[in-house]
mmCIF file of C-alpha atoms in Angstrom:
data_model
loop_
_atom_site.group_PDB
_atom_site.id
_atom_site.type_symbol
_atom_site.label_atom_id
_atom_site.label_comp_id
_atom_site.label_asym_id
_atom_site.label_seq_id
_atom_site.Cartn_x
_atom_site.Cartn_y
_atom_site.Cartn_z
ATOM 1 C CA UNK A 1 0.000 0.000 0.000
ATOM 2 C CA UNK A 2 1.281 3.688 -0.388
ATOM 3 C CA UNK A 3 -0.069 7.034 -0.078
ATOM 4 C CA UNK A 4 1.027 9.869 -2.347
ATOM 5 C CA UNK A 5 0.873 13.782 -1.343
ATOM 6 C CA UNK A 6 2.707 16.539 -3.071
ATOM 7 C CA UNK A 7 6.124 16.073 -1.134
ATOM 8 C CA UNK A 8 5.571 12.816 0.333
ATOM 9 C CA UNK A 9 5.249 8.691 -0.503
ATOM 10 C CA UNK A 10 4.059 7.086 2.270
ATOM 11 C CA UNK A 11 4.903 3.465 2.191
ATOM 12 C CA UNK A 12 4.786 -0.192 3.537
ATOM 13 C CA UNK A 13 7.957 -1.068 5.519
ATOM 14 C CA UNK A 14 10.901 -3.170 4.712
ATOM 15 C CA UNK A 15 13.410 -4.843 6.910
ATOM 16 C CA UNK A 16 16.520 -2.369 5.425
ATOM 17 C CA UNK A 17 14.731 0.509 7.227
ATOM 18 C CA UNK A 18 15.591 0.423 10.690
ATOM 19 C CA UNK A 19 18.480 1.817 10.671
ATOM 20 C CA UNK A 20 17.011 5.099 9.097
ATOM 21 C CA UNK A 21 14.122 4.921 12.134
ATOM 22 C CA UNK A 22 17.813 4.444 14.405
ATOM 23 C CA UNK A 23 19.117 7.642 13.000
ATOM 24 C CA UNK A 24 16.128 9.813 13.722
ATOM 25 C CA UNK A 25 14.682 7.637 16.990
ATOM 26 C CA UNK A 26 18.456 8.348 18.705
ATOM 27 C CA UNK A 27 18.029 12.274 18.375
ATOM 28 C CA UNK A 28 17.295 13.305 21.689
ATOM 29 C CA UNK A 29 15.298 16.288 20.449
ATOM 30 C CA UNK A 30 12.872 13.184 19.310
ATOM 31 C CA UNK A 31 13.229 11.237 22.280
ATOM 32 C CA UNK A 32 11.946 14.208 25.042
ATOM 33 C CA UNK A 33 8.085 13.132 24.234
ATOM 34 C CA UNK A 34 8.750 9.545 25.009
ATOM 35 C CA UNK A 35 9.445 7.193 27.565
ATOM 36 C CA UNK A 36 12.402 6.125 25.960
ATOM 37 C CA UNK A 37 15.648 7.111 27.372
ATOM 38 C CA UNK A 38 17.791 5.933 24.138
ATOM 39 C CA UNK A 39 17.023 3.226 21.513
ATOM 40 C CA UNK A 40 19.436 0.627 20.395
ATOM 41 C CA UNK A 41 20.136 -1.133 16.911
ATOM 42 C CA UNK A 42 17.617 -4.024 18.548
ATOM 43 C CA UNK A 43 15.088 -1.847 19.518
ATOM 44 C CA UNK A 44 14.543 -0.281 15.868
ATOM 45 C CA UNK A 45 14.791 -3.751 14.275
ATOM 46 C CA UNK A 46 11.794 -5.021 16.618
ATOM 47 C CA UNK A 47 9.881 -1.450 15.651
ATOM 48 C CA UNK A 48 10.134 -1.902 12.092
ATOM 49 C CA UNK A 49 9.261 -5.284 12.384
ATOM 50 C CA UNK A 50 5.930 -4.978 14.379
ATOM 51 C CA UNK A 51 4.809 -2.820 11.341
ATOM 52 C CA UNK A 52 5.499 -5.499 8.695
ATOM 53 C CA UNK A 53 4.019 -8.274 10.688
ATOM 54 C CA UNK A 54 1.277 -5.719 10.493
ATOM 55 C CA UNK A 55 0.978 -6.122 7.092
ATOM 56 C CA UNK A 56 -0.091 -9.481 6.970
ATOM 57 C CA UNK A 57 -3.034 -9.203 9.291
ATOM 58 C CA UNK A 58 -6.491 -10.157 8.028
ATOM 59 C CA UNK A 59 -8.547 -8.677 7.966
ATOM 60 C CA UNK A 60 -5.492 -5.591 8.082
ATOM 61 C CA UNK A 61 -6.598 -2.999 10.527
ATOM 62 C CA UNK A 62 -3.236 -1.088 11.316
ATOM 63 C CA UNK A 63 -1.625 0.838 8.540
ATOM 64 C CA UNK A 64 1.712 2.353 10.188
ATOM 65 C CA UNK A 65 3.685 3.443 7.036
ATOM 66 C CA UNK A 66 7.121 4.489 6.414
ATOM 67 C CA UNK A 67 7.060 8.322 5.748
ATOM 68 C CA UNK A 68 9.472 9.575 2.613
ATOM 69 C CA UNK A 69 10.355 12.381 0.632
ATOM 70 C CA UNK A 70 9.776 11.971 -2.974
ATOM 71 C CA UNK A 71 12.145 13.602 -4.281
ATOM 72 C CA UNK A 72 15.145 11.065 -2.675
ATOM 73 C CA UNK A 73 13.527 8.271 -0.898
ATOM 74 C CA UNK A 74 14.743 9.214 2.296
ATOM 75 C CA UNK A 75 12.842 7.772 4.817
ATOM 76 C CA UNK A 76 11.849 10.636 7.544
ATOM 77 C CA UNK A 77 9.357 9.440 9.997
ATOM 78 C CA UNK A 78 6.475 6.821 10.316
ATOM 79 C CA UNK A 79 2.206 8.157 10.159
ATOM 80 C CA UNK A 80 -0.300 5.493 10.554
ATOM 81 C CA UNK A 81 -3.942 4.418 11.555
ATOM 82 C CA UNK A 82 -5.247 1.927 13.115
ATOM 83 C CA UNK A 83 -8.370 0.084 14.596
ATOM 84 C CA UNK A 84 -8.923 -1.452 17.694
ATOM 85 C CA UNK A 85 -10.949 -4.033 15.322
ATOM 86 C CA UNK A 86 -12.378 -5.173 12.103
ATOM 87 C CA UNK A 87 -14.524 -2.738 11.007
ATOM 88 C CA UNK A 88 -14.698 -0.555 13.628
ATOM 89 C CA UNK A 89 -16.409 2.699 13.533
ATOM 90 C CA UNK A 90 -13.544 4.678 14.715
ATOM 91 C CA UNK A 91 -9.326 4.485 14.791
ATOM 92 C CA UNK A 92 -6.570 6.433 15.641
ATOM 93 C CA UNK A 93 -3.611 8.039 13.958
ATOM 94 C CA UNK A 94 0.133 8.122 15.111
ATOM 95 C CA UNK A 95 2.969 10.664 13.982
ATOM 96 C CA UNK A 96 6.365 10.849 14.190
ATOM 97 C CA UNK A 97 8.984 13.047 12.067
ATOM 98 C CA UNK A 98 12.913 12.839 12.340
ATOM 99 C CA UNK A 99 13.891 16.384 13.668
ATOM 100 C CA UNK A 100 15.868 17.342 11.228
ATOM 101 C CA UNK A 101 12.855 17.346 9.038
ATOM 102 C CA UNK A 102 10.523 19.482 11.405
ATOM 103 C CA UNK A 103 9.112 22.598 10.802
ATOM 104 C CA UNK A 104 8.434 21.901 7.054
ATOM 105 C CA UNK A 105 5.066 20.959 7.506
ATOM 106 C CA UNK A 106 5.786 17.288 6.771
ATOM 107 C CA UNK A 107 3.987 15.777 9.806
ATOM 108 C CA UNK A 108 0.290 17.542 8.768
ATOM 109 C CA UNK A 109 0.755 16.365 5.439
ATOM 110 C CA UNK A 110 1.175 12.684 6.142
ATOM 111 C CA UNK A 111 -1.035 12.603 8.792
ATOM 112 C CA UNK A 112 -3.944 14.554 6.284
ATOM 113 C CA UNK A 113 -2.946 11.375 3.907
ATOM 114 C CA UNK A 114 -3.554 9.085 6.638
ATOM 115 C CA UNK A 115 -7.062 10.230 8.166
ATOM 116 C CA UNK A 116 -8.148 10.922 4.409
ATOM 117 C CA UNK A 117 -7.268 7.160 3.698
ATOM 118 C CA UNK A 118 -9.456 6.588 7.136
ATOM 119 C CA UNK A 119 -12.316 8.087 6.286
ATOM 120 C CA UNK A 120 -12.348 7.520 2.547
ATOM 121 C CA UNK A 121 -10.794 3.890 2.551
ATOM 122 C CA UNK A 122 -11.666 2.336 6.030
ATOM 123 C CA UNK A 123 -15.001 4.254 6.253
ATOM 124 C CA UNK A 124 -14.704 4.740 9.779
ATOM 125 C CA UNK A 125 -17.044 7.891 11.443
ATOM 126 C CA UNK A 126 -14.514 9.271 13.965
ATOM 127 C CA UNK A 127 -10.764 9.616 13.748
ATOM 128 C CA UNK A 128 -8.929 10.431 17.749
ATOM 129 C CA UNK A 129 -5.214 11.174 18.457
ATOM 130 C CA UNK A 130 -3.309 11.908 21.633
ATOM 131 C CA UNK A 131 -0.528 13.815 22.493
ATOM 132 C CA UNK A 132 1.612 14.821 25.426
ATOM 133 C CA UNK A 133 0.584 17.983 26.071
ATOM 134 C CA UNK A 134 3.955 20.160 26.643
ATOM 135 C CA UNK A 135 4.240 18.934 22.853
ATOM 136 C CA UNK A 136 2.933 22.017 21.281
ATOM 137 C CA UNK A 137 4.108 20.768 17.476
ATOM 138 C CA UNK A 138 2.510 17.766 17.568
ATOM 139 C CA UNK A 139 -0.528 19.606 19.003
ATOM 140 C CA UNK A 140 -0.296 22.311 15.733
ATOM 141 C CA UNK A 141 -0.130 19.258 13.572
ATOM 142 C CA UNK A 142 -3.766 17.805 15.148
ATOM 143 C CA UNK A 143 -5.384 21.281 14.941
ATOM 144 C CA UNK A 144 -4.233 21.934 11.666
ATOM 145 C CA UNK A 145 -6.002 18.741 10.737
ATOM 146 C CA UNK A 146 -9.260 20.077 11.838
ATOM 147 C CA UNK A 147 -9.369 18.135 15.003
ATOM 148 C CA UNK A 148 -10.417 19.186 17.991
ATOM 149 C CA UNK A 149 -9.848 18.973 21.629
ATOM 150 C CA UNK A 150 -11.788 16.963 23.604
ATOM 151 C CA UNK A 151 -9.925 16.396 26.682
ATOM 152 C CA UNK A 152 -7.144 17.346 29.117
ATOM 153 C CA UNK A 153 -5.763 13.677 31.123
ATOM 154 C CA UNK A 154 -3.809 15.013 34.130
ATOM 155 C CA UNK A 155 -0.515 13.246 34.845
ATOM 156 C CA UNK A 156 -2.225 10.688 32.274
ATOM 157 C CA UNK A 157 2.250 9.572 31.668
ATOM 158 C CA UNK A 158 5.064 8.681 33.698
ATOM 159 C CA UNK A 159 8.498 9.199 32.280
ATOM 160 C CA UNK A 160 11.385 10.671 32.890
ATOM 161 C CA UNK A 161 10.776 10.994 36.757
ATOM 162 C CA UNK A 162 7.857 12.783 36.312
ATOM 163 C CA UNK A 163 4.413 13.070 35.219
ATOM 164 C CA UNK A 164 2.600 14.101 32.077
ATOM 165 C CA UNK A 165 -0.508 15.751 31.117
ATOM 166 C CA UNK A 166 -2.413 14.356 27.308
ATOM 167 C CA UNK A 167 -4.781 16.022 25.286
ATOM 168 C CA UNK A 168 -7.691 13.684 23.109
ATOM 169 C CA UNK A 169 -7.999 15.374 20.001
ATOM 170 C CA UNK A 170 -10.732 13.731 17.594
ATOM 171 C CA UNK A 171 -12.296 14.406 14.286
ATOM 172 C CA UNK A 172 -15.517 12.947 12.721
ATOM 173 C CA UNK A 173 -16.152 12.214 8.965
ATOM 174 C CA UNK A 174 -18.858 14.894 8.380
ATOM 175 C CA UNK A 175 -16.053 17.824 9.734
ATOM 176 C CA UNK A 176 -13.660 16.235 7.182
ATOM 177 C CA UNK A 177 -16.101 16.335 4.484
ATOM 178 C CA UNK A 178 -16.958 20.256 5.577
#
């Protein structure tokens, strides 16, 4: 399966790509919004290898894709969607952009792919995300998808010796279509 947008292919995973998700995953400009504290060759191999076992599912009903530029190949990040089951009336998307690469607007355009492909492909009714709420890009990206906020989880995370707030950010076909 792939996506196309104007800048971006996003594709199905292959085993050769972990050590791109390595090179971005190790940045610790990445690694401040996760639990993570580093990542190791191992720990990217296993990653990229949960999403091509994902591939074979059926009836499929997560789509995490490699995310690169179309101009070179390079692979810059991961955007995906995913249901909890078979036909379910609503799923969830997940983001995440090598930091070299923010800023460009990269993450909103995959992500648009990816709930388009939701709505369009999947025909689910309601599309939610979550982020960590200190994580004010990832919270432009949502909004600038249309989404909006529908809750505040206090201390929802624990990480990094301490504790972290989420925001629920959801959008529903008919707002899409609008």
């Amino acid at each position: 399966m792939e996506l196309h947008t104007d800048r971006l292919i996003l594709r199905e995973f292959v085993p050769a790509d972990w050590s791109a998700v390595l090179a971005y995953q190790r940045d610790p400009r990445y690694l401040r919004y996760y639990e993570w504290a580093e990542r190791t060759p191992g720990d990217a191999q296993r990653f990229v290898q949960m999403f091509i076992e994902q591939q074979d599912e059926q009836p499929r009903r997560k789509f995490q894709l490699a995310v690169t530029l179309k101009t070179s190949g390079q692979l810059i990040g991961n955007c995906g969607i995913r249901q909890a089951s078979s036909g379910a009336h609503e799923a969830d998307i997940g983001y995440e952009l090598s930091s070299d690469h923010w800023g460009y607007g990269y993450a909103t355009e995959a992500a648009r792919a990816v709930v388009q492909f939701g709505f369009t492909e999947l025909h689910v009714h309601r599309i939610w995300a979550w982020c960590i709420a200190d994580n004010a890009a990832s919270v432009r990206v949502l909004e600038k998808l249309g989404m909006q906020l529908e809750g505040r989880l206090r201390e929802k995370e624990h990480f990094k010796g301490r504790w972290w707030d989420t925001l629920v950010y959801a959008i529903l076909e008919d707002d899409w279509k609008g």
